Short mmCIF file of C-alpha atoms in Angstrom, two decimals:
data_model
loop_
_atom_site.label_atom_id
_atom_site.label_comp_id
_atom_site.label_asym_id
_atom_site.label_seq_id
_atom_site.Cartn_x
_atom_site.Cartn_y
_atom_site.Cartn_z
CA UNK A 1 56.37 194.50 95.93
CA UNK A 2 58.86 195.11 99.09
CA UNK A 3 62.49 195.96 99.14
CA UNK A 4 63.68 193.36 100.86
CA UNK A 5 61.52 190.67 98.67
CA UNK A 6 61.49 191.89 95.78
CA UNK A 7 60.52 188.99 93.72
CA UNK A 8 57.12 188.57 95.42
CA UNK A 9 54.53 191.35 94.32
CA UNK A 10 52.88 192.66 97.51
CA UNK A 11 48.84 191.50 98.35
CA UNK A 12 46.47 193.56 98.40
CA UNK A 13 44.46 194.11 102.41
CA UNK A 14 41.95 191.65 100.95
CA UNK A 15 44.64 189.16 99.88
CA UNK A 16 46.62 189.22 102.83
CA UNK A 17 43.10 188.28 104.88
CA UNK A 18 42.10 185.62 102.93
CA UNK A 19 46.27 184.33 103.10
CA UNK A 20 46.26 184.81 106.91
CA UNK A 21 42.51 182.81 106.86
CA UNK A 22 44.21 179.22 105.22
CA UNK A 23 47.51 179.57 107.65
CA UNK A 24 45.57 179.96 110.68
CA UNK A 25 43.70 176.57 109.04
CA UNK A 26 46.18 175.03 107.68
CA UNK A 27 48.00 175.86 111.87
CA UNK A 28 43.81 174.13 112.97
CA UNK A 29 43.98 171.41 110.54
CA UNK A 30 48.25 171.02 112.10
CA UNK A 31 47.55 170.62 115.15
CA UNK A 32 44.75 168.38 115.20
CA UNK A 33 46.47 165.69 113.42
CA UNK A 34 49.13 165.85 115.76
CA UNK A 35 47.21 165.55 118.36
CA UNK A 36 45.55 163.02 116.12
CA UNK A 37 49.79 161.03 115.90
CA UNK A 38 50.49 161.69 119.34
CA UNK A 39 47.69 159.72 120.66
CA UNK A 40 47.73 157.13 118.48
CA UNK A 41 51.74 156.68 119.36
CA UNK A 42 51.00 157.59 123.50
CA UNK A 43 48.37 154.84 123.56
CA UNK A 44 48.66 152.49 120.91
CA UNK A 45 52.77 152.08 120.06
CA UNK A 46 54.13 153.38 123.38
CA UNK A 47 53.37 150.11 125.38
CA UNK A 48 54.79 147.51 122.38
CA UNK A 49 57.83 150.00 122.23
CA UNK A 50 58.62 149.72 125.58
CA UNK A 51 58.03 145.71 125.61
CA UNK A 52 59.41 145.28 122.68
CA UNK A 53 62.87 147.07 123.96
CA UNK A 54 62.69 145.14 127.69
CA UNK A 55 61.69 141.59 125.70
CA UNK A 56 65.50 142.50 123.43
CA UNK A 57 66.99 143.48 126.11
CA UNK A 58 65.73 140.19 128.76
CA UNK A 59 66.66 138.31 125.97
CA UNK A 60 70.13 139.79 125.31
CA UNK A 61 70.73 139.48 129.12
CA UNK A 62 69.31 135.55 129.59
CA UNK A 63 71.57 134.60 126.20
CA UNK A 64 74.90 136.01 128.77
CA UNK A 65 73.37 133.83 131.16
CA UNK A 66 72.45 131.19 129.42
CA UNK A 67 75.81 130.52 127.81
CA UNK A 68 78.28 129.65 129.98
CA UNK A 69 80.78 130.11 127.41
CA UNK A 70 80.77 134.08 127.42
CA UNK A 71 82.09 133.52 130.87
CA UNK A 72 85.72 133.48 128.80
CA UNK A 73 84.45 136.98 126.61
CA UNK A 74 82.87 138.46 129.68
CA UNK A 75 85.12 137.47 132.81
CA UNK A 76 85.13 134.60 134.46
CA UNK A 77 85.04 136.79 138.29
CA UNK A 78 80.96 138.35 136.85
CA UNK A 79 80.40 134.01 135.88
CA UNK A 80 82.15 132.55 140.24
CA UNK A 81 80.00 136.22 141.06
CA UNK A 82 76.37 135.77 139.64
CA UNK A 83 76.81 131.98 140.37
CA UNK A 84 77.55 132.56 144.19
CA UNK A 85 74.70 135.01 144.10
CA UNK A 86 72.22 132.58 142.66
CA UNK A 87 73.07 129.47 144.46
CA UNK A 88 72.96 131.70 148.21
CA UNK A 89 69.61 133.07 147.99
CA UNK A 90 68.05 130.52 146.01
CA UNK A 91 69.60 127.18 147.30
CA UNK A 92 66.71 125.06 148.26
CA UNK A 93 65.04 126.19 145.55
CA UNK A 94 67.79 124.85 142.64
CA UNK A 95 68.12 121.51 144.54
CA UNK A 96 64.53 120.92 144.61
CA UNK A 97 64.10 121.92 140.82
CA UNK A 98 67.83 119.72 139.94
CA UNK A 99 65.56 116.83 141.73
CA UNK A 100 62.45 117.16 139.64
CA UNK A 101 64.77 117.56 136.55
CA UNK A 102 66.30 114.43 137.61
CA UNK A 103 62.59 112.60 137.69
CA UNK A 104 61.29 113.76 134.77
CA UNK A 105 64.38 112.28 132.66
CA UNK A 106 63.89 109.21 134.73
CA UNK A 107 60.48 109.15 133.96
CA UNK A 108 60.99 109.54 130.25
CA UNK A 109 63.76 106.76 130.30
CA UNK A 110 61.44 104.11 131.68
CA UNK A 111 59.07 105.50 129.23
CA UNK A 112 61.48 104.96 126.50
CA UNK A 113 62.94 101.50 127.72
CA UNK A 114 58.97 100.69 128.10
CA UNK A 115 58.55 101.30 123.90
CA UNK A 116 61.96 99.42 123.75
CA UNK A 117 61.05 96.58 124.87
CA UNK A 118 57.77 96.05 123.03
CA UNK A 119 59.66 96.29 119.76
CA UNK A 120 59.97 92.80 117.83
CA UNK A 121 63.92 91.71 118.86
CA UNK A 122 64.50 91.06 115.37
CA UNK A 123 65.13 95.37 115.06
#
């Protein structure tokens, strides 16, 4: 027994060597397990964490932009700057997109009128 740890018996030289060998074996096993876990984290998990985080962030941003009522909460000034910047940079594309949206809506309405005209008059 040692004075520092009176409740623990002192190991014999052979016991100390065996204990040290067990500790070294444990270190090797632990290192191997840690390397495997970190490898899996890096190759299999990290990409999903980043993409999930980015997707969540992007969705929150898009929700903020899509909900125009947020301008009351977030500040009219911010939304005004966003609108002006988008329109300034992409005016022609926005007008073309709006025109295509209108063409699609007109085609849908025409199809709906044709279907309604095909119904018997009693309905």
